[in-house]
Amino acid sequence: MTAVENDLKQFKTEMRRFKTETVTSHQDSNMNLMLVKATVDGSYDRIASLRNQLSDFRQDVLDRFERQENHFDAQDAHLDMHDKRFDVVDKKLDQILQLLTSLTNKS
């Protein structure tokens, strides 16, 4: 065989190896890309789920604060009622004290 034939044979061998490596590399790249895509899709689903959970938690907290605010308003109204009643009793006691003081001064 001549040098040209040897070079051609070596070139063909190298081309076959290059073709095999290229196909293998392409398959590996596709596999890695699919793994990355699956990971990203899974992460996106988990993030969406977490967003929904946080939204639900936020709504629950807001509902709880609203119920607590309503409870405090009811307690304030109840205490205001007692304040008014105590004011009336206090006025009556003042009147009784004035009456007793005036009766004591007359005696």
PDB file of N, CA and C in Angstrom:
ATOM      1  N   MET A   1       0.838  -1.178   0.000  1.00  0.00           N
ATOM      2  CA  MET A   1       0.000   0.000   0.000  1.00  0.00           C
ATOM      3  C   MET A   1       0.883   1.242   0.000  1.00  0.00           C
ATOM      4  N   THR A   2       0.382   2.173  -0.682  1.00  0.00           N
ATOM      5  CA  THR A   2       1.116   3.417  -0.793  1.00  0.00           C
ATOM      6  C   THR A   2       0.768   4.312   0.381  1.00  0.00           C
ATOM      7  N   ALA A   3       1.481   5.368   0.502  1.00  0.00           N
ATOM      8  CA  ALA A   3       1.269   6.316   1.599  1.00  0.00           C
ATOM      9  C   ALA A   3      -0.103   6.953   1.498  1.00  0.00           C
ATOM     10  N   VAL A   4      -0.558   7.205   0.282  1.00  0.00           N
ATOM     11  CA  VAL A   4      -1.873   7.825   0.092  1.00  0.00           C
ATOM     12  C   VAL A   4      -2.963   6.862   0.544  1.00  0.00           C
ATOM     13  N   GLU A   5      -2.796   5.583   0.196  1.00  0.00           N
ATOM     14  CA  GLU A   5      -3.786   4.592   0.622  1.00  0.00           C
ATOM     15  C   GLU A   5      -3.800   4.459   2.137  1.00  0.00           C
ATOM     16  N   ASN A   6      -2.615   4.471   2.748  1.00  0.00           N
ATOM     17  CA  ASN A   6      -2.538   4.407   4.217  1.00  0.00           C
ATOM     18  C   ASN A   6      -3.201   5.622   4.849  1.00  0.00           C
ATOM     19  N   ASP A   7      -2.931   6.776   4.276  1.00  0.00           N
ATOM     20  CA  ASP A   7      -3.553   8.005   4.796  1.00  0.00           C
ATOM     21  C   ASP A   7      -5.066   7.956   4.630  1.00  0.00           C
ATOM     22  N   LEU A   8      -5.525   7.446   3.483  1.00  0.00           N
ATOM     23  CA  LEU A   8      -6.960   7.338   3.238  1.00  0.00           C
ATOM     24  C   LEU A   8      -7.604   6.347   4.209  1.00  0.00           C
ATOM     25  N   LYS A   9      -6.930   5.213   4.418  1.00  0.00           N
ATOM     26  CA  LYS A   9      -7.444   4.208   5.353  1.00  0.00           C
ATOM     27  C   LYS A   9      -7.502   4.785   6.769  1.00  0.00           C
ATOM     28  N   GLN A  10      -6.456   5.479   7.169  1.00  0.00           N
ATOM     29  CA  GLN A  10      -6.422   6.099   8.502  1.00  0.00           C
ATOM     30  C   GLN A  10      -7.505   7.174   8.616  1.00  0.00           C
ATOM     31  N   PHE A  11      -7.703   7.934   7.543  1.00  0.00           N
ATOM     32  CA  PHE A  11      -8.745   8.970   7.530  1.00  0.00           C
ATOM     33  C   PHE A  11     -10.129   8.350   7.692  1.00  0.00           C
ATOM     34  N   LYS A  12     -10.378   7.250   6.962  1.00  0.00           N
ATOM     35  CA  LYS A  12     -11.667   6.564   7.081  1.00  0.00           C
ATOM     36  C   LYS A  12     -11.873   6.029   8.493  1.00  0.00           C
ATOM     37  N   THR A  13     -10.834   5.475   9.081  1.00  0.00           N
ATOM     38  CA  THR A  13     -10.920   4.961  10.452  1.00  0.00           C
ATOM     39  C   THR A  13     -11.233   6.097  11.423  1.00  0.00           C
ATOM     40  N   GLU A  14     -10.540   7.192  11.247  1.00  0.00           N
ATOM     41  CA  GLU A  14     -10.772   8.354  12.116  1.00  0.00           C
ATOM     42  C   GLU A  14     -12.180   8.912  11.924  1.00  0.00           C
ATOM     43  N   MET A  15     -12.670   8.908  10.702  1.00  0.00           N
ATOM     44  CA  MET A  15     -14.020   9.403  10.427  1.00  0.00           C
ATOM     45  C   MET A  15     -15.075   8.509  11.071  1.00  0.00           C
ATOM     46  N   ARG A  16     -14.865   7.173  10.996  1.00  0.00           N
ATOM     47  CA  ARG A  16     -15.808   6.255  11.641  1.00  0.00           C
ATOM     48  C   ARG A  16     -15.820   6.477  13.152  1.00  0.00           C
ATOM     49  N   ARG A  17     -14.631   6.626  13.729  1.00  0.00           N
ATOM     50  CA  ARG A  17     -14.541   6.872  15.166  1.00  0.00           C
ATOM     51  C   ARG A  17     -15.190   8.212  15.520  1.00  0.00           C
ATOM     52  N   PHE A  18     -14.944   9.229  14.695  1.00  0.00           N
ATOM     53  CA  PHE A  18     -15.559  10.540  14.916  1.00  0.00           C
ATOM     54  C   PHE A  18     -17.079  10.442  14.839  1.00  0.00           C
ATOM     55  N   LYS A  19     -17.570   9.687  13.839  1.00  0.00           N
ATOM     56  CA  LYS A  19     -19.013   9.512  13.689  1.00  0.00           C
ATOM     57  C   LYS A  19     -19.589   8.805  14.914  1.00  0.00           C
ATOM     58  N   THR A  20     -18.929   7.759  15.374  1.00  0.00           N
ATOM     59  CA  THR A  20     -19.385   7.019  16.553  1.00  0.00           C
ATOM     60  C   THR A  20     -19.370   7.918  17.787  1.00  0.00           C
ATOM     61  N   GLU A  21     -18.285   8.665  17.967  1.00  0.00           N
ATOM     62  CA  GLU A  21     -18.189   9.564  19.123  1.00  0.00           C
ATOM     63  C   GLU A  21     -19.230  10.676  19.042  1.00  0.00           C
ATOM     64  N   THR A  22     -19.484  11.162  17.831  1.00  0.00           N
ATOM     65  CA  THR A  22     -20.472  12.227  17.652  1.00  0.00           C
ATOM     66  C   THR A  22     -21.862  11.736  18.011  1.00  0.00           C
ATOM     67  N   VAL A  23     -22.209  10.539  17.536  1.00  0.00           N
ATOM     68  CA  VAL A  23     -23.525   9.978  17.852  1.00  0.00           C
ATOM     69  C   VAL A  23     -23.641   9.742  19.353  1.00  0.00           C
ATOM     70  N   THR A  24     -22.616   9.165  19.954  1.00  0.00           N
ATOM     71  CA  THR A  24     -22.625   8.912  21.400  1.00  0.00           C
ATOM     72  C   THR A  24     -22.726  10.224  22.174  1.00  0.00           C
ATOM     73  N   SER A  25     -21.948  11.207  21.757  1.00  0.00           N
ATOM     74  CA  SER A  25     -21.985  12.509  22.418  1.00  0.00           C
ATOM     75  C   SER A  25     -23.356  13.161  22.272  1.00  0.00           C
ATOM     76  N   HIS A  26     -23.940  13.041  21.083  1.00  0.00           N
ATOM     77  CA  HIS A  26     -25.272  13.601  20.848  1.00  0.00           C
ATOM     78  C   HIS A  26     -26.306  12.914  21.732  1.00  0.00           C
ATOM     79  N   GLN A  27     -26.216  11.591  21.850  1.00  0.00           N
ATOM     80  CA  GLN A  27     -27.147  10.850  22.710  1.00  0.00           C
ATOM     81  C   GLN A  27     -26.970  11.250  24.173  1.00  0.00           C
ATOM     82  N   ASP A  28     -25.721  11.390  24.607  1.00  0.00           N
ATOM     83  CA  ASP A  28     -25.460  11.824  25.987  1.00  0.00           C
ATOM     84  C   ASP A  28     -26.014  13.227  26.233  1.00  0.00           C
ATOM     85  N   SER A  29     -25.827  14.108  25.260  1.00  0.00           N
ATOM     86  CA  SER A  29     -26.354  15.471  25.399  1.00  0.00           C
ATOM     87  C   SER A  29     -27.874  15.462  25.482  1.00  0.00           C
ATOM     88  N   ASN A  30     -28.513  14.641  24.646  1.00  0.00           N
ATOM     89  CA  ASN A  30     -29.974  14.532  24.702  1.00  0.00           C
ATOM     90  C   ASN A  30     -30.435  13.994  26.049  1.00  0.00           C
ATOM     91  N   MET A  31     -29.734  12.988  26.561  1.00  0.00           N
ATOM     92  CA  MET A  31     -30.093  12.415  27.857  1.00  0.00           C
ATOM     93  C   MET A  31     -29.942  13.469  28.957  1.00  0.00           C
ATOM     94  N   ASN A  32     -28.836  14.195  28.947  1.00  0.00           N
ATOM     95  CA  ASN A  32     -28.626  15.241  29.950  1.00  0.00           C
ATOM     96  C   ASN A  32     -29.677  16.334  29.836  1.00  0.00           C
ATOM     97  N   LEU A  33     -30.024  16.691  28.616  1.00  0.00           N
ATOM     98  CA  LEU A  33     -31.043  17.710  28.400  1.00  0.00           C
ATOM     99  C   LEU A  33     -32.398  17.246  28.928  1.00  0.00           C
ATOM    100  N   MET A  34     -32.726  15.974  28.694  1.00  0.00           N
ATOM    101  CA  MET A  34     -33.994  15.445  29.213  1.00  0.00           C
ATOM    102  C   MET A  34     -33.994  15.431  30.742  1.00  0.00           C
ATOM    103  N   LEU A  35     -32.850  15.076  31.345  1.00  0.00           N
ATOM    104  CA  LEU A  35     -32.762  15.085  32.809  1.00  0.00           C
ATOM    105  C   LEU A  35     -32.933  16.498  33.360  1.00  0.00           C
ATOM    106  N   VAL A  36     -32.295  17.464  32.714  1.00  0.00           N
ATOM    107  CA  VAL A  36     -32.427  18.860  33.152  1.00  0.00           C
ATOM    108  C   VAL A  36     -33.867  19.323  32.999  1.00  0.00           C
ATOM    109  N   LYS A  37     -34.488  18.977  31.872  1.00  0.00           N
ATOM    110  CA  LYS A  37     -35.882  19.366  31.641  1.00  0.00           C
ATOM    111  C   LYS A  37     -36.798  18.752  32.695  1.00  0.00           C
ATOM    112  N   ALA A  38     -36.583  17.473  33.015  1.00  0.00           N
ATOM    113  CA  ALA A  38     -37.403  16.818  34.039  1.00  0.00           C
ATOM    114  C   ALA A  38     -37.196  17.476  35.395  1.00  0.00           C
ATOM    115  N   THR A  39     -35.953  17.816  35.700  1.00  0.00           N
ATOM    116  CA  THR A  39     -35.665  18.479  36.976  1.00  0.00           C
ATOM    117  C   THR A  39     -36.331  19.845  37.039  1.00  0.00           C
ATOM    118  N   VAL A  40     -36.235  20.596  35.953  1.00  0.00           N
ATOM    119  CA  VAL A  40     -36.843  21.930  35.916  1.00  0.00           C
ATOM    120  C   VAL A  40     -38.361  21.824  36.020  1.00  0.00           C
ATOM    121  N   ASP A  41     -38.956  20.881  35.288  1.00  0.00           N
ATOM    122  CA  ASP A  41     -40.408  20.700  35.364  1.00  0.00           C
ATOM    123  C   ASP A  41     -40.834  20.337  36.781  1.00  0.00           C
ATOM    124  N   GLY A  42     -40.085  19.432  37.418  1.00  0.00           N
ATOM    125  CA  GLY A  42     -40.392  19.058  38.798  1.00  0.00           C
ATOM    126  C   GLY A  42     -40.250  20.240  39.737  1.00  0.00           C
ATOM    127  N   SER A  43     -39.205  21.034  39.527  1.00  0.00           N
ATOM    128  CA  SER A  43     -38.997  22.216  40.367  1.00  0.00           C
ATOM    129  C   SER A  43     -40.119  23.215  40.163  1.00  0.00           C
ATOM    130  N   TYR A  44     -40.529  23.389  38.914  1.00  0.00           N
ATOM    131  CA  TYR A  44     -41.620  24.324  38.631  1.00  0.00           C
ATOM    132  C   TYR A  44     -42.902  23.873  39.323  1.00  0.00           C
ATOM    133  N   ASP A  45     -43.181  22.575  39.263  1.00  0.00           N
ATOM    134  CA  ASP A  45     -44.382  22.055  39.927  1.00  0.00           C
ATOM    135  C   ASP A  45     -44.301  22.258  41.436  1.00  0.00           C
ATOM    136  N   ARG A  46     -43.118  22.007  42.007  1.00  0.00           N
ATOM    137  CA  ARG A  46     -42.961  22.199  43.453  1.00  0.00           C
ATOM    138  C   ARG A  46     -43.100  23.672  43.825  1.00  0.00           C
ATOM    139  N   ILE A  47     -42.550  24.558  43.000  1.00  0.00           N
ATOM    140  CA  ILE A  47     -42.666  25.995  43.274  1.00  0.00           C
ATOM    141  C   ILE A  47     -44.120  26.433  43.176  1.00  0.00           C
ATOM    142  N   ALA A  48     -44.828  25.939  42.176  1.00  0.00           N
ATOM    143  CA  ALA A  48     -46.250  26.289  42.038  1.00  0.00           C
ATOM    144  C   ALA A  48     -47.037  25.771  43.235  1.00  0.00           C
ATOM    145  N   SER A  49     -46.725  24.562  43.674  1.00  0.00           N
ATOM    146  CA  SER A  49     -47.400  24.000  44.848  1.00  0.00           C
ATOM    147  C   SER A  49     -47.082  24.827  46.092  1.00  0.00           C
ATOM    148  N   LEU A  50     -45.825  25.199  46.239  1.00  0.00           N
ATOM    149  CA  LEU A  50     -45.421  26.018  47.386  1.00  0.00           C
ATOM    150  C   LEU A  50     -46.106  27.377  47.346  1.00  0.00           C
ATOM    151  N   ARG A  51     -46.226  27.963  46.152  1.00  0.00           N
ATOM    152  CA  ARG A  51     -46.916  29.245  46.017  1.00  0.00           C
ATOM    153  C   ARG A  51     -48.373  29.113  46.459  1.00  0.00           C
ATOM    154  N   ASN A  52     -49.025  28.037  46.052  1.00  0.00           N
ATOM    155  CA  ASN A  52     -50.418  27.815  46.458  1.00  0.00           C
ATOM    156  C   ASN A  52     -50.532  27.621  47.965  1.00  0.00           C
ATOM    157  N   GLN A  53     -49.596  26.867  48.539  1.00  0.00           N
ATOM    158  CA  GLN A  53     -49.624  26.654  49.986  1.00  0.00           C
ATOM    159  C   GLN A  53     -49.425  27.966  50.733  1.00  0.00           C
ATOM    160  N   LEU A  54     -48.494  28.790  50.260  1.00  0.00           N
ATOM    161  CA  LEU A  54     -48.266  30.083  50.908  1.00  0.00           C
ATOM    162  C   LEU A  54     -49.475  30.990  50.774  1.00  0.00           C
ATOM    163  N   SER A  55     -50.103  30.961  49.621  1.00  0.00           N
ATOM    164  CA  SER A  55     -51.304  31.767  49.412  1.00  0.00           C
ATOM    165  C   SER A  55     -52.420  31.314  50.350  1.00  0.00           C
ATOM    166  N   ASP A  56     -52.595  29.995  50.479  1.00  0.00           N
ATOM    167  CA  ASP A  56     -53.610  29.466  51.392  1.00  0.00           C
ATOM    168  C   ASP A  56     -53.293  29.841  52.836  1.00  0.00           C
ATOM    169  N   PHE A  57     -52.009  29.734  53.211  1.00  0.00           N
ATOM    170  CA  PHE A  57     -51.603  30.085  54.573  1.00  0.00           C
ATOM    171  C   PHE A  57     -51.860  31.566  54.840  1.00  0.00           C
ATOM    172  N   ARG A  58     -51.523  32.410  53.865  1.00  0.00           N
ATOM    173  CA  ARG A  58     -51.748  33.852  54.012  1.00  0.00           C
ATOM    174  C   ARG A  58     -53.230  34.140  54.199  1.00  0.00           C
ATOM    175  N   GLN A  59     -54.070  33.490  53.402  1.00  0.00           N
ATOM    176  CA  GLN A  59     -55.512  33.696  53.515  1.00  0.00           C
ATOM    177  C   GLN A  59     -56.021  33.222  54.874  1.00  0.00           C
ATOM    178  N   ASP A  60     -55.496  32.084  55.354  1.00  0.00           N
ATOM    179  CA  ASP A  60     -55.893  31.587  56.671  1.00  0.00           C
ATOM    180  C   ASP A  60     -55.518  32.577  57.770  1.00  0.00           C
ATOM    181  N   VAL A  61     -54.321  33.145  57.664  1.00  0.00           N
ATOM    182  CA  VAL A  61     -53.876  34.120  58.667  1.00  0.00           C
ATOM    183  C   VAL A  61     -54.748  35.369  58.606  1.00  0.00           C
ATOM    184  N   LEU A  62     -55.053  35.835  57.400  1.00  0.00           N
ATOM    185  CA  LEU A  62     -55.911  37.017  57.273  1.00  0.00           C
ATOM    186  C   LEU A  62     -57.309  36.745  57.828  1.00  0.00           C
ATOM    187  N   ASP A  63     -57.840  35.557  57.569  1.00  0.00           N
ATOM    188  CA  ASP A  63     -59.151  35.194  58.125  1.00  0.00           C
ATOM    189  C   ASP A  63     -59.107  35.162  59.644  1.00  0.00           C
ATOM    190  N   ARG A  64     -58.020  34.614  60.173  1.00  0.00           N
ATOM    191  CA  ARG A  64     -57.884  34.542  61.632  1.00  0.00           C
ATOM    192  C   ARG A  64     -57.809  35.944  62.231  1.00  0.00           C
ATOM    193  N   PHE A  65     -57.034  36.834  61.602  1.00  0.00           N
ATOM    194  CA  PHE A  65     -56.949  38.215  62.087  1.00  0.00           C
ATOM    195  C   PHE A  65     -58.309  38.900  62.014  1.00  0.00           C
ATOM    196  N   GLU A  66     -59.063  38.634  60.971  1.00  0.00           N
ATOM    197  CA  GLU A  66     -60.396  39.226  60.834  1.00  0.00           C
ATOM    198  C   GLU A  66     -61.312  38.739  61.955  1.00  0.00           C
ATOM    199  N   ARG A  67     -61.273  37.432  62.239  1.00  0.00           N
ATOM    200  CA  ARG A  67     -62.095  36.897  63.335  1.00  0.00           C
ATOM    201  C   ARG A  67     -61.660  37.488  64.679  1.00  0.00           C
ATOM    202  N   GLN A  68     -60.348  37.633  64.861  1.00  0.00           N
ATOM    203  CA  GLN A  68     -59.836  38.204  66.105  1.00  0.00           C
ATOM    204  C   GLN A  68     -60.267  39.662  66.231  1.00  0.00           C
ATOM    205  N   GLU A  69     -60.222  40.396  65.139  1.00  0.00           N
ATOM    206  CA  GLU A  69     -60.656  41.796  65.147  1.00  0.00           C
ATOM    207  C   GLU A  69     -62.139  41.898  65.501  1.00  0.00           C
ATOM    208  N   ASN A  70     -62.950  41.011  64.930  1.00  0.00           N
ATOM    209  CA  ASN A  70     -64.379  40.996  65.266  1.00  0.00           C
ATOM    210  C   ASN A  70     -64.594  40.669  66.740  1.00  0.00           C
ATOM    211  N   HIS A  71     -63.807  39.745  67.258  1.00  0.00           N
ATOM    212  CA  HIS A  71     -63.914  39.385  68.675  1.00  0.00           C
ATOM    213  C   HIS A  71     -63.548  40.585  69.553  1.00  0.00           C
ATOM    214  N   PHE A  72     -62.471  41.289  69.195  1.00  0.00           N
ATOM    215  CA  PHE A  72     -62.073  42.465  69.970  1.00  0.00           C
ATOM    216  C   PHE A  72     -63.140  43.556  69.909  1.00  0.00           C
ATOM    217  N   ASP A  73     -63.753  43.733  68.751  1.00  0.00           N
ATOM    218  CA  ASP A  73     -64.826  44.725  68.633  1.00  0.00           C
ATOM    219  C   ASP A  73     -65.996  44.361  69.541  1.00  0.00           C
ATOM    220  N   ALA A  74     -66.344  43.082  69.596  1.00  0.00           N
ATOM    221  CA  ALA A  74     -67.434  42.636  70.470  1.00  0.00           C
ATOM    222  C   ALA A  74     -67.063  42.845  71.933  1.00  0.00           C
ATOM    223  N   GLN A  75     -65.817  42.561  72.288  1.00  0.00           N
ATOM    224  CA  GLN A  75     -65.370  42.772  73.667  1.00  0.00           C
ATOM    225  C   GLN A  75     -65.401  44.257  74.023  1.00  0.00           C
ATOM    226  N   ASP A  76     -64.972  45.111  73.097  1.00  0.00           N
ATOM    227  CA  ASP A  76     -65.023  46.556  73.341  1.00  0.00           C
ATOM    228  C   ASP A  76     -66.457  47.027  73.561  1.00  0.00           C
ATOM    229  N   ALA A  77     -67.386  46.533  72.760  1.00  0.00           N
ATOM    230  CA  ALA A  77     -68.794  46.913  72.921  1.00  0.00           C
ATOM    231  C   ALA A  77     -69.313  46.445  74.279  1.00  0.00           C
ATOM    232  N   HIS A  78     -68.938  45.239  74.668  1.00  0.00           N
ATOM    233  CA  HIS A  78     -69.371  44.702  75.961  1.00  0.00           C
ATOM    234  C   HIS A  78     -68.797  45.539  77.110  1.00  0.00           C
ATOM    235  N   LEU A  79     -67.528  45.896  77.014  1.00  0.00           N
ATOM    236  CA  LEU A  79     -66.908  46.708  78.064  1.00  0.00           C
ATOM    237  C   LEU A  79     -67.485  48.119  78.089  1.00  0.00           C
ATOM    238  N   ASP A  80     -67.814  48.681  76.937  1.00  0.00           N
ATOM    239  CA  ASP A  80     -68.460  49.998  76.893  1.00  0.00           C
ATOM    240  C   ASP A  80     -69.809  49.956  77.602  1.00  0.00           C
ATOM    241  N   MET A  81     -70.540  48.859  77.426  1.00  0.00           N
ATOM    242  CA  MET A  81     -71.825  48.704  78.104  1.00  0.00           C
ATOM    243  C   MET A  81     -71.621  48.719  79.625  1.00  0.00           C
ATOM    244  N   HIS A  82     -70.582  48.006  80.082  1.00  0.00           N
ATOM    245  CA  HIS A  82     -70.297  48.000  81.521  1.00  0.00           C
ATOM    246  C   HIS A  82     -69.855  49.378  81.999  1.00  0.00           C
ATOM    247  N   ASP A  83     -69.075  50.097  81.196  1.00  0.00           N
ATOM    248  CA  ASP A  83     -68.660  51.450  81.566  1.00  0.00           C
ATOM    249  C   ASP A  83     -69.875  52.352  81.763  1.00  0.00           C
ATOM    250  N   LYS A  84     -70.826  52.277  80.859  1.00  0.00           N
ATOM    251  CA  LYS A  84     -72.039  53.093  80.981  1.00  0.00           C
ATOM    252  C   LYS A  84     -72.820  52.716  82.236  1.00  0.00           C
ATOM    253  N   ARG A  85     -72.921  51.421  82.489  1.00  0.00           N
ATOM    254  CA  ARG A  85     -73.652  50.970  83.678  1.00  0.00           C
ATOM    255  C   ARG A  85     -72.944  51.447  84.948  1.00  0.00           C
ATOM    256  N   PHE A  86     -71.613  51.355  84.954  1.00  0.00           N
ATOM    257  CA  PHE A  86     -70.866  51.816  86.125  1.00  0.00           C
ATOM    258  C   PHE A  86     -70.989  53.327  86.307  1.00  0.00           C
ATOM    259  N   ASP A  87     -71.056  54.075  85.201  1.00  0.00           N
ATOM    260  CA  ASP A  87     -71.258  55.524  85.302  1.00  0.00           C
ATOM    261  C   ASP A  87     -72.605  55.837  85.949  1.00  0.00           C
ATOM    262  N   VAL A  88     -73.637  55.105  85.562  1.00  0.00           N
ATOM    263  CA  VAL A  88     -74.970  55.309  86.151  1.00  0.00           C
ATOM    264  C   VAL A  88     -74.939  54.976  87.638  1.00  0.00           C
ATOM    265  N   VAL A  89     -74.326  53.861  87.992  1.00  0.00           N
ATOM    266  CA  VAL A  89     -74.245  53.465  89.407  1.00  0.00           C
ATOM    267  C   VAL A  89     -73.427  54.487  90.184  1.00  0.00           C
ATOM    268  N   ASP A  90     -72.342  54.976  89.581  1.00  0.00           N
ATOM    269  CA  ASP A  90     -71.501  55.975  90.238  1.00  0.00           C
ATOM    270  C   ASP A  90     -72.283  57.262  90.502  1.00  0.00           C
ATOM    271  N   LYS A  91     -73.092  57.708  89.553  1.00  0.00           N
ATOM    272  CA  LYS A  91     -73.921  58.905  89.750  1.00  0.00           C
ATOM    273  C   LYS A  91     -74.928  58.685  90.873  1.00  0.00           C
ATOM    274  N   LYS A  92     -75.540  57.516  90.894  1.00  0.00           N
ATOM    275  CA  LYS A  92     -76.510  57.230  91.956  1.00  0.00           C
ATOM    276  C   LYS A  92     -75.833  57.211  93.321  1.00  0.00           C
ATOM    277  N   LEU A  93     -74.639  56.630  93.379  1.00  0.00           N
ATOM    278  CA  LEU A  93     -73.913  56.608  94.651  1.00  0.00           C
ATOM    279  C   LEU A  93     -73.523  58.023  95.084  1.00  0.00           C
ATOM    280  N   ASP A  94     -73.150  58.872  94.111  1.00  0.00           N
ATOM    281  CA  ASP A  94     -72.850  60.270  94.431  1.00  0.00           C
ATOM    282  C   ASP A  94     -74.086  60.971  94.990  1.00  0.00           C
ATOM    283  N   GLN A  95     -75.237  60.715  94.393  1.00  0.00           N
ATOM    284  CA  GLN A  95     -76.483  61.314  94.882  1.00  0.00           C
ATOM    285  C   GLN A  95     -76.790  60.822  96.295  1.00  0.00           C
ATOM    286  N   ILE A  96     -76.591  59.525  96.524  1.00  0.00           N
ATOM    287  CA  ILE A  96     -76.841  58.970  97.865  1.00  0.00           C
ATOM    288  C   ILE A  96     -75.874  59.592  98.860  1.00  0.00           C
ATOM    289  N   LEU A  97     -74.605  59.744  98.477  1.00  0.00           N
ATOM    290  CA  LEU A  97     -73.618  60.351  99.367  1.00  0.00           C
ATOM    291  C   LEU A  97     -73.985  61.797  99.684  1.00  0.00           C
ATOM    292  N   GLN A  98     -74.436  62.550  98.690  1.00  0.00           N
ATOM    293  CA  GLN A  98     -74.855  63.934  98.930  1.00  0.00           C
ATOM    294  C   GLN A  98     -76.049  63.970  99.871  1.00  0.00           C
ATOM    295  N   LEU A  99     -76.990  63.074  99.661  1.00  0.00           N
ATOM    296  CA  LEU A  99     -78.167  63.025 100.519  1.00  0.00           C
ATOM    297  C   LEU A  99     -77.767  62.696 101.953  1.00  0.00           C
ATOM    298  N   LEU A 100     -76.906  61.700 102.116  1.00  0.00           N
ATOM    299  CA  LEU A 100     -76.463  61.322 103.464  1.00  0.00           C
ATOM    300  C   LEU A 100     -75.653  62.442 104.112  1.00  0.00           C
ATOM    301  N   THR A 101     -74.833  63.114 103.311  1.00  0.00           N
ATOM    302  CA  THR A 101     -74.039  64.223 103.842  1.00  0.00           C
ATOM    303  C   THR A 101     -74.952  65.354 104.287  1.00  0.00           C
ATOM    304  N   SER A 102     -75.958  65.647 103.491  1.00  0.00           N
ATOM    305  CA  SER A 102     -76.880  66.720 103.864  1.00  0.00           C
ATOM    306  C   SER A 102     -77.689  66.331 105.099  1.00  0.00           C
ATOM    307  N   LEU A 103     -78.064  65.062 105.221  1.00  0.00           N
ATOM    308  CA  LEU A 103     -78.801  64.609 106.406  1.00  0.00           C
ATOM    309  C   LEU A 103     -77.918  64.630 107.645  1.00  0.00           C
ATOM    310  N   THR A 104     -76.658  64.304 107.477  1.00  0.00           N
ATOM    311  CA  THR A 104     -75.730  64.302 108.598  1.00  0.00           C
ATOM    312  C   THR A 104     -75.472  65.728 109.061  1.00  0.00           C
ATOM    313  N   ASN A 105     -75.397  66.674 108.135  1.00  0.00           N
ATOM    314  CA  ASN A 105     -75.151  68.065 108.479  1.00  0.00           C
ATOM    315  C   ASN A 105     -76.357  68.666 109.196  1.00  0.00           C
ATOM    316  N   LYS A 106     -77.545  68.213 108.931  1.00  0.00           N
ATOM    317  CA  LYS A 106     -78.746  68.725 109.571  1.00  0.00           C
ATOM    318  C   LYS A 106     -78.859  68.224 111.007  1.00  0.00           C
ATOM    319  N   SER A 107     -78.286  67.071 111.259  1.00  0.00           N
ATOM    320  CA  SER A 107     -78.434  66.509 112.588  1.00  0.00           C
ATOM    321  C   SER A 107     -77.522  67.118 113.592  1.00  0.00           C
TER     322      SER A 107
END
